[in-house]
Amino acid sequence: MLRDFFLGFIKIHILHHASEEDICGVEIIDELKRHGYKLSPGTLYPTLHSLEKSGYLKSRGIVENGRIRKYYRITSKGKRALEKSKDKMKELVKEVVE
Ligand SMILES: [Zn+2]
């Protein structure tokens, strides 16, 4: 149950960081760890793929040390979703937290 709630927060968090810079899976896992979310690659990668499939993220492969690493960047659809989520979050924080 909690996992369902947190998955929404995690998706918004990913969109936020992908709106600031290209970000790869390992960096997302580290960043989320910093915020107290323990995320396994087995949870993160399907989430990234579904965000990309839905058109919120776009990935490109970059060769690093002879291996291809996927970097993700927000799309314009993702930006709109992030802005809408921000409005909802502000309202939620005002009602529930403050
Ligand atoms: Zn963050």
mmCIF file of N, CA and C and ligand atoms in Angstrom:
data_model
loop_
_atom_site.group_PDB
_atom_site.id
_atom_site.type_symbol
_atom_site.label_atom_id
_atom_site.label_comp_id
_atom_site.label_asym_id
_atom_site.label_seq_id
_atom_site.Cartn_x
_atom_site.Cartn_y
_atom_site.Cartn_z
ATOM 1 N N MET A 1 0.829 -1.209 0.000
ATOM 2 C CA MET A 1 0.000 0.000 0.000
ATOM 3 C C MET A 1 0.868 1.265 0.000
ATOM 4 N N LEU A 2 1.765 1.346 1.009
ATOM 5 C CA LEU A 2 2.675 2.503 1.074
ATOM 6 C C LEU A 2 3.466 2.641 -0.221
ATOM 7 N N ARG A 3 3.850 1.498 -0.762
ATOM 8 C CA ARG A 3 4.638 1.470 -1.979
ATOM 9 C C ARG A 3 3.887 2.167 -3.118
ATOM 10 N N ASP A 4 2.573 1.952 -3.187
ATOM 11 C CA ASP A 4 1.755 2.623 -4.203
ATOM 12 C C ASP A 4 1.827 4.135 -4.056
ATOM 13 N N PHE A 5 1.698 4.624 -2.801
ATOM 14 C CA PHE A 5 1.763 6.073 -2.564
ATOM 15 C C PHE A 5 3.129 6.605 -2.991
ATOM 16 N N PHE A 6 4.173 5.927 -2.520
ATOM 17 C CA PHE A 6 5.526 6.419 -2.754
ATOM 18 C C PHE A 6 5.883 6.394 -4.239
ATOM 19 N N LEU A 7 5.317 5.450 -4.967
ATOM 20 C CA LEU A 7 5.635 5.353 -6.388
ATOM 21 C C LEU A 7 5.219 6.638 -7.119
ATOM 22 N N GLY A 8 4.120 7.228 -6.721
ATOM 23 C CA GLY A 8 3.694 8.504 -7.293
ATOM 24 C C GLY A 8 4.689 9.603 -6.973
ATOM 25 N N PHE A 9 5.133 9.647 -5.702
ATOM 26 C CA PHE A 9 6.136 10.660 -5.316
ATOM 27 C C PHE A 9 7.415 10.459 -6.126
ATOM 28 N N ILE A 10 7.790 9.193 -6.263
ATOM 29 C CA ILE A 10 9.027 8.866 -6.971
ATOM 30 C C ILE A 10 8.941 9.304 -8.434
ATOM 31 N N LYS A 11 7.796 9.080 -9.069
ATOM 32 C CA LYS A 11 7.631 9.491 -10.468
ATOM 33 C C LYS A 11 7.756 11.003 -10.619
ATOM 34 N N ILE A 12 7.145 11.737 -9.705
ATOM 35 C CA ILE A 12 7.225 13.200 -9.756
ATOM 36 C C ILE A 12 8.669 13.640 -9.548
ATOM 37 N N HIS A 13 9.334 12.956 -8.624
ATOM 38 C CA HIS A 13 10.733 13.273 -8.342
ATOM 39 C C HIS A 13 11.618 13.042 -9.572
ATOM 40 N N ILE A 14 11.372 11.943 -10.250
ATOM 41 C CA ILE A 14 12.135 11.641 -11.469
ATOM 42 C C ILE A 14 11.883 12.722 -12.522
ATOM 43 N N LEU A 15 10.622 13.093 -12.721
ATOM 44 C CA LEU A 15 10.299 14.142 -13.705
ATOM 45 C C LEU A 15 10.995 15.448 -13.344
ATOM 46 N N HIS A 16 10.980 15.780 -12.050
ATOM 47 C CA HIS A 16 11.624 17.012 -11.598
ATOM 48 C C HIS A 16 13.109 17.024 -11.969
ATOM 49 N N HIS A 17 13.811 15.950 -11.653
ATOM 50 C CA HIS A 17 15.252 15.942 -11.937
ATOM 51 C C HIS A 17 15.543 15.844 -13.429
ATOM 52 N N ALA A 18 14.669 15.115 -14.150
ATOM 53 C CA ALA A 18 14.854 15.008 -15.599
ATOM 54 C C ALA A 18 14.531 16.332 -16.293
ATOM 55 N N SER A 19 13.880 17.250 -15.555
ATOM 56 C CA SER A 19 13.612 18.568 -16.137
ATOM 57 C C SER A 19 14.805 19.495 -15.942
ATOM 58 N N GLU A 20 15.704 19.142 -15.023
ATOM 59 C CA GLU A 20 16.865 19.987 -14.767
ATOM 60 C C GLU A 20 18.094 19.551 -15.553
ATOM 61 N N GLU A 21 18.225 18.228 -15.760
ATOM 62 C CA GLU A 21 19.383 17.709 -16.494
ATOM 63 C C GLU A 21 19.093 16.299 -16.968
ATOM 64 N N ASP A 22 19.890 15.812 -17.903
ATOM 65 C CA ASP A 22 19.792 14.416 -18.314
ATOM 66 C C ASP A 22 20.251 13.571 -17.136
ATOM 67 N N ILE A 23 19.492 12.529 -16.839
ATOM 68 C CA ILE A 23 19.817 11.749 -15.653
ATOM 69 C C ILE A 23 19.704 10.259 -15.975
ATOM 70 N N CYS A 24 20.637 9.472 -15.442
ATOM 71 C CA CYS A 24 20.605 8.026 -15.708
ATOM 72 C C CYS A 24 20.091 7.290 -14.473
ATOM 73 N N GLY A 25 19.779 6.028 -14.645
ATOM 74 C CA GLY A 25 19.163 5.226 -13.589
ATOM 75 C C GLY A 25 19.937 5.224 -12.283
ATOM 76 N N VAL A 26 21.269 5.044 -12.387
ATOM 77 C CA VAL A 26 22.094 4.984 -11.179
ATOM 78 C C VAL A 26 22.010 6.300 -10.400
ATOM 79 N N GLU A 27 22.032 7.415 -11.136
ATOM 80 C CA GLU A 27 21.946 8.735 -10.482
ATOM 81 C C GLU A 27 20.588 8.915 -9.802
ATOM 82 N N ILE A 28 19.543 8.399 -10.438
ATOM 83 C CA ILE A 28 18.208 8.511 -9.839
ATOM 84 C C ILE A 28 18.140 7.696 -8.553
ATOM 85 N N ILE A 29 18.691 6.494 -8.585
ATOM 86 C CA ILE A 29 18.687 5.646 -7.384
ATOM 87 C C ILE A 29 19.424 6.348 -6.241
ATOM 88 N N ASP A 30 20.603 6.946 -6.543
ATOM 89 C CA ASP A 30 21.370 7.667 -5.518
ATOM 90 C C ASP A 30 20.598 8.862 -4.979
ATOM 91 N N GLU A 31 19.991 9.610 -5.894
ATOM 92 C CA GLU A 31 19.247 10.802 -5.501
ATOM 93 C C GLU A 31 18.066 10.419 -4.602
ATOM 94 N N LEU A 32 17.352 9.381 -4.983
ATOM 95 C CA LEU A 32 16.188 8.975 -4.191
ATOM 96 C C LEU A 32 16.621 8.418 -2.839
ATOM 97 N N LYS A 33 17.782 7.784 -2.803
ATOM 98 C CA LYS A 33 18.322 7.264 -1.547
ATOM 99 C C LYS A 33 18.554 8.423 -0.578
ATOM 100 N N ARG A 34 19.099 9.530 -1.132
ATOM 101 C CA ARG A 34 19.337 10.738 -0.356
ATOM 102 C C ARG A 34 18.046 11.238 0.293
ATOM 103 N N HIS A 35 16.921 11.023 -0.387
ATOM 104 C CA HIS A 35 15.626 11.450 0.130
ATOM 105 C C HIS A 35 14.947 10.364 0.963
ATOM 106 N N GLY A 36 15.638 9.255 1.196
ATOM 107 C CA GLY A 36 15.077 8.208 2.058
ATOM 108 C C GLY A 36 14.264 7.144 1.352
ATOM 109 N N TYR A 37 14.319 7.115 0.018
ATOM 110 C CA TYR A 37 13.624 6.048 -0.709
ATOM 111 C C TYR A 37 14.638 5.003 -1.157
ATOM 112 N N LYS A 38 14.437 3.776 -0.666
ATOM 113 C CA LYS A 38 15.311 2.689 -1.134
ATOM 114 C C LYS A 38 14.655 2.061 -2.351
ATOM 115 N N LEU A 39 15.270 2.293 -3.492
ATOM 116 C CA LEU A 39 14.668 1.824 -4.738
ATOM 117 C C LEU A 39 15.616 0.847 -5.415
ATOM 118 N N SER A 40 15.111 -0.339 -5.748
ATOM 119 C CA SER A 40 15.958 -1.310 -6.438
ATOM 120 C C SER A 40 15.861 -1.055 -7.940
ATOM 121 N N PRO A 41 16.911 -1.466 -8.684
ATOM 122 C CA PRO A 41 16.834 -1.335 -10.147
ATOM 123 C C PRO A 41 15.593 -2.048 -10.691
ATOM 124 N N GLY A 42 15.187 -3.130 -10.046
ATOM 125 C CA GLY A 42 14.016 -3.886 -10.488
ATOM 126 C C GLY A 42 12.711 -3.106 -10.382
ATOM 127 N N THR A 43 12.711 -2.066 -9.531
ATOM 128 C CA THR A 43 11.541 -1.187 -9.442
ATOM 129 C C THR A 43 11.740 0.031 -10.329
ATOM 130 N N LEU A 44 12.972 0.576 -10.305
ATOM 131 C CA LEU A 44 13.220 1.821 -11.039
ATOM 132 C C LEU A 44 13.090 1.655 -12.549
ATOM 133 N N TYR A 45 13.736 0.627 -13.094
ATOM 134 C CA TYR A 45 13.779 0.541 -14.560
ATOM 135 C C TYR A 45 12.405 0.361 -15.199
ATOM 136 N N PRO A 46 11.546 -0.501 -14.640
ATOM 137 C CA PRO A 46 10.179 -0.560 -15.196
ATOM 138 C C PRO A 46 9.441 0.776 -15.084
ATOM 139 N N THR A 47 9.712 1.528 -13.999
ATOM 140 C CA THR A 47 9.079 2.845 -13.831
ATOM 141 C C THR A 47 9.573 3.802 -14.907
ATOM 142 N N LEU A 48 10.890 3.806 -15.159
ATOM 143 C CA LEU A 48 11.445 4.661 -16.217
ATOM 144 C C LEU A 48 10.871 4.280 -17.579
ATOM 145 N N HIS A 49 10.781 2.975 -17.831
ATOM 146 C CA HIS A 49 10.255 2.532 -19.127
ATOM 147 C C HIS A 49 8.802 2.944 -19.303
ATOM 148 N N SER A 50 8.021 2.848 -18.227
ATOM 149 C CA SER A 50 6.613 3.221 -18.379
ATOM 150 C C SER A 50 6.472 4.733 -18.548
ATOM 151 N N LEU A 51 7.333 5.520 -17.875
ATOM 152 C CA LEU A 51 7.295 6.976 -18.070
ATOM 153 C C LEU A 51 7.691 7.337 -19.503
ATOM 154 N N GLU A 52 8.626 6.588 -20.049
ATOM 155 C CA GLU A 52 9.041 6.858 -21.432
ATOM 156 C C GLU A 52 7.954 6.412 -22.415
ATOM 157 N N LYS A 53 7.384 5.241 -22.158
ATOM 158 C CA LYS A 53 6.345 4.708 -23.051
ATOM 159 C C LYS A 53 5.134 5.643 -23.084
ATOM 160 N N SER A 54 4.850 6.269 -21.947
ATOM 161 C CA SER A 54 3.715 7.195 -21.872
ATOM 162 C C SER A 54 4.060 8.581 -22.411
ATOM 163 N N GLY A 55 5.329 8.782 -22.791
ATOM 164 C CA GLY A 55 5.713 10.037 -23.428
ATOM 165 C C GLY A 55 6.150 11.144 -22.476
ATOM 166 N N TYR A 56 6.406 10.807 -21.199
ATOM 167 C CA TYR A 56 6.826 11.831 -20.232
ATOM 168 C C TYR A 56 8.345 12.017 -20.213
ATOM 169 N N LEU A 57 9.057 10.972 -20.604
ATOM 170 C CA LEU A 57 10.516 11.016 -20.653
ATOM 171 C C LEU A 57 10.986 10.543 -22.017
ATOM 172 N N LYS A 58 12.195 11.006 -22.389
ATOM 173 C CA LYS A 58 12.814 10.521 -23.614
ATOM 174 C C LYS A 58 14.223 10.084 -23.244
ATOM 175 N N SER A 59 14.619 8.920 -23.723
ATOM 176 C CA SER A 59 15.961 8.459 -23.370
ATOM 177 C C SER A 59 16.882 8.501 -24.583
ATOM 178 N N ARG A 60 18.178 8.593 -24.288
ATOM 179 C CA ARG A 60 19.166 8.423 -25.361
ATOM 180 C C ARG A 60 20.347 7.676 -24.769
ATOM 181 N N GLY A 61 20.964 6.863 -25.594
ATOM 182 C CA GLY A 61 22.090 6.057 -25.122
ATOM 183 C C GLY A 61 23.396 6.802 -25.291
ATOM 184 N N ILE A 62 24.204 6.799 -24.241
ATOM 185 C CA ILE A 62 25.519 7.446 -24.300
ATOM 186 C C ILE A 62 26.560 6.377 -23.971
ATOM 187 N N VAL A 63 27.612 6.323 -24.768
ATOM 188 C CA VAL A 63 28.644 5.313 -24.518
ATOM 189 C C VAL A 63 29.579 5.801 -23.411
ATOM 190 N N GLU A 64 29.672 4.995 -22.356
ATOM 191 C CA GLU A 64 30.571 5.309 -21.232
ATOM 192 C C GLU A 64 31.397 4.073 -20.929
ATOM 193 N N ASN A 65 32.698 4.212 -21.000
ATOM 194 C CA ASN A 65 33.597 3.077 -20.766
ATOM 195 C C ASN A 65 33.195 1.848 -21.584
ATOM 196 N N GLY A 66 32.873 2.089 -22.827
ATOM 197 C CA GLY A 66 32.541 0.987 -23.723
ATOM 198 C C GLY A 66 31.157 0.392 -23.536
ATOM 199 N N ARG A 67 30.383 0.969 -22.611
ATOM 200 C CA ARG A 67 29.014 0.469 -22.394
ATOM 201 C C ARG A 67 28.027 1.582 -22.705
ATOM 202 N N ILE A 68 26.863 1.162 -23.177
ATOM 203 C CA ILE A 68 25.838 2.171 -23.441
ATOM 204 C C ILE A 68 25.018 2.386 -22.183
ATOM 205 N N ARG A 69 24.939 3.640 -21.772
ATOM 206 C CA ARG A 69 24.117 3.984 -20.610
ATOM 207 C C ARG A 69 22.998 4.901 -21.075
ATOM 208 N N LYS A 70 21.790 4.599 -20.583
ATOM 209 C CA LYS A 70 20.632 5.394 -20.995
ATOM 210 C C LYS A 70 20.459 6.613 -20.096
ATOM 211 N N TYR A 71 20.333 7.776 -20.730
ATOM 212 C CA TYR A 71 20.062 9.011 -19.999
ATOM 213 C C TYR A 71 18.661 9.492 -20.337
ATOM 214 N N TYR A 72 17.976 9.988 -19.337
ATOM 215 C CA TYR A 72 16.583 10.396 -19.507
ATOM 216 C C TYR A 72 16.426 11.893 -19.371
ATOM 217 N N ARG A 73 15.532 12.445 -20.193
ATOM 218 C CA ARG A 73 15.242 13.876 -20.178
ATOM 219 C C ARG A 73 13.729 14.039 -20.263
ATOM 220 N N ILE A 74 13.208 15.046 -19.619
ATOM 221 C CA ILE A 74 11.761 15.262 -19.641
ATOM 222 C C ILE A 74 11.314 15.715 -21.046
ATOM 223 N N THR A 75 10.083 15.388 -21.423
ATOM 224 C CA THR A 75 9.501 15.855 -22.692
ATOM 225 C C THR A 75 8.539 17.007 -22.375
ATOM 226 N N SER A 76 7.959 17.614 -23.430
ATOM 227 C CA SER A 76 7.018 18.706 -23.144
ATOM 228 C C SER A 76 5.753 18.154 -22.468
ATOM 229 N N LYS A 77 5.367 16.937 -22.835
ATOM 230 C CA LYS A 77 4.234 16.305 -22.139
ATOM 231 C C LYS A 77 4.575 16.087 -20.656
ATOM 232 N N GLY A 78 5.820 15.671 -20.414
ATOM 233 C CA GLY A 78 6.282 15.478 -19.037
ATOM 234 C C GLY A 78 6.273 16.779 -18.255
ATOM 235 N N LYS A 79 6.684 17.871 -18.929
ATOM 236 C CA LYS A 79 6.699 19.180 -18.260
ATOM 237 C C LYS A 79 5.294 19.590 -17.846
ATOM 238 N N ARG A 80 4.336 19.367 -18.757
ATOM 239 C CA ARG A 80 2.947 19.720 -18.419
ATOM 240 C C ARG A 80 2.454 18.881 -17.238
ATOM 241 N N ALA A 81 2.785 17.589 -17.259
ATOM 242 C CA ALA A 81 2.362 16.707 -16.159
ATOM 243 C C ALA A 81 2.992 17.153 -14.843
ATOM 244 N N LEU A 82 4.262 17.573 -14.912
ATOM 245 C CA LEU A 82 4.965 18.024 -13.709
ATOM 246 C C LEU A 82 4.324 19.297 -13.158
ATOM 247 N N GLU A 83 3.993 20.238 -14.052
ATOM 248 C CA GLU A 83 3.355 21.477 -13.594
ATOM 249 C C GLU A 83 2.007 21.205 -12.936
ATOM 250 N N LYS A 84 1.219 20.322 -13.557
ATOM 251 C CA LYS A 84 -0.080 19.969 -12.969
ATOM 252 C C LYS A 84 0.108 19.310 -11.615
ATOM 253 N N SER A 85 1.117 18.423 -11.521
ATOM 254 C CA SER A 85 1.373 17.731 -10.259
ATOM 255 C C SER A 85 1.780 18.721 -9.175
ATOM 256 N N LYS A 86 2.546 19.751 -9.575
ATOM 257 C CA LYS A 86 2.974 20.760 -8.604
ATOM 258 C C LYS A 86 1.771 21.469 -7.997
ATOM 259 N N ASP A 87 0.817 21.848 -8.855
ATOM 260 C CA ASP A 87 -0.391 22.501 -8.345
ATOM 261 C C ASP A 87 -1.116 21.606 -7.354
ATOM 262 N N LYS A 88 -1.251 20.319 -7.732
ATOM 263 C CA LYS A 88 -1.939 19.367 -6.851
ATOM 264 C C LYS A 88 -1.178 19.196 -5.540
ATOM 265 N N MET A 89 0.143 19.165 -5.641
ATOM 266 C CA MET A 89 0.957 18.975 -4.438
ATOM 267 C C MET A 89 0.827 20.161 -3.496
ATOM 268 N N LYS A 90 0.850 21.374 -4.064
ATOM 269 C CA LYS A 90 0.716 22.579 -3.233
ATOM 270 C C LYS A 90 -0.589 22.528 -2.457
ATOM 271 N N GLU A 91 -1.651 22.142 -3.172
ATOM 272 C CA GLU A 91 -2.960 22.067 -2.539
ATOM 273 C C GLU A 91 -2.959 21.013 -1.430
ATOM 274 N N LEU A 92 -2.343 19.873 -1.739
ATOM 275 C CA LEU A 92 -2.302 18.771 -0.782
ATOM 276 C C LEU A 92 -1.500 19.149 0.466
ATOM 277 N N VAL A 93 -0.358 19.775 0.245
ATOM 278 C CA VAL A 93 0.488 20.172 1.384
ATOM 279 C C VAL A 93 -0.262 21.188 2.257
ATOM 280 N N LYS A 94 -0.942 22.126 1.602
ATOM 281 C CA LYS A 94 -1.694 23.136 2.328
ATOM 282 C C LYS A 94 -2.770 22.500 3.213
ATOM 283 N N GLU A 95 -3.446 21.504 2.655
ATOM 284 C CA GLU A 95 -4.525 20.856 3.375
ATOM 285 C C GLU A 95 -4.026 19.881 4.449
ATOM 286 N N VAL A 96 -3.031 19.084 4.093
ATOM 287 C CA VAL A 96 -2.661 17.954 4.954
ATOM 288 C C VAL A 96 -1.492 18.267 5.882
ATOM 289 N N VAL A 97 -0.519 19.041 5.387
ATOM 290 C CA VAL A 97 0.721 19.211 6.148
ATOM 291 C C VAL A 97 0.711 20.495 6.997
ATOM 292 N N GLU A 98 0.275 21.596 6.400
ATOM 293 C CA GLU A 98 0.411 22.890 7.100
ATOM 294 C C GLU A 98 -0.634 23.083 8.190
HETATM 295 ZN ZN ZN B 1 15.804 15.246 -5.442
#
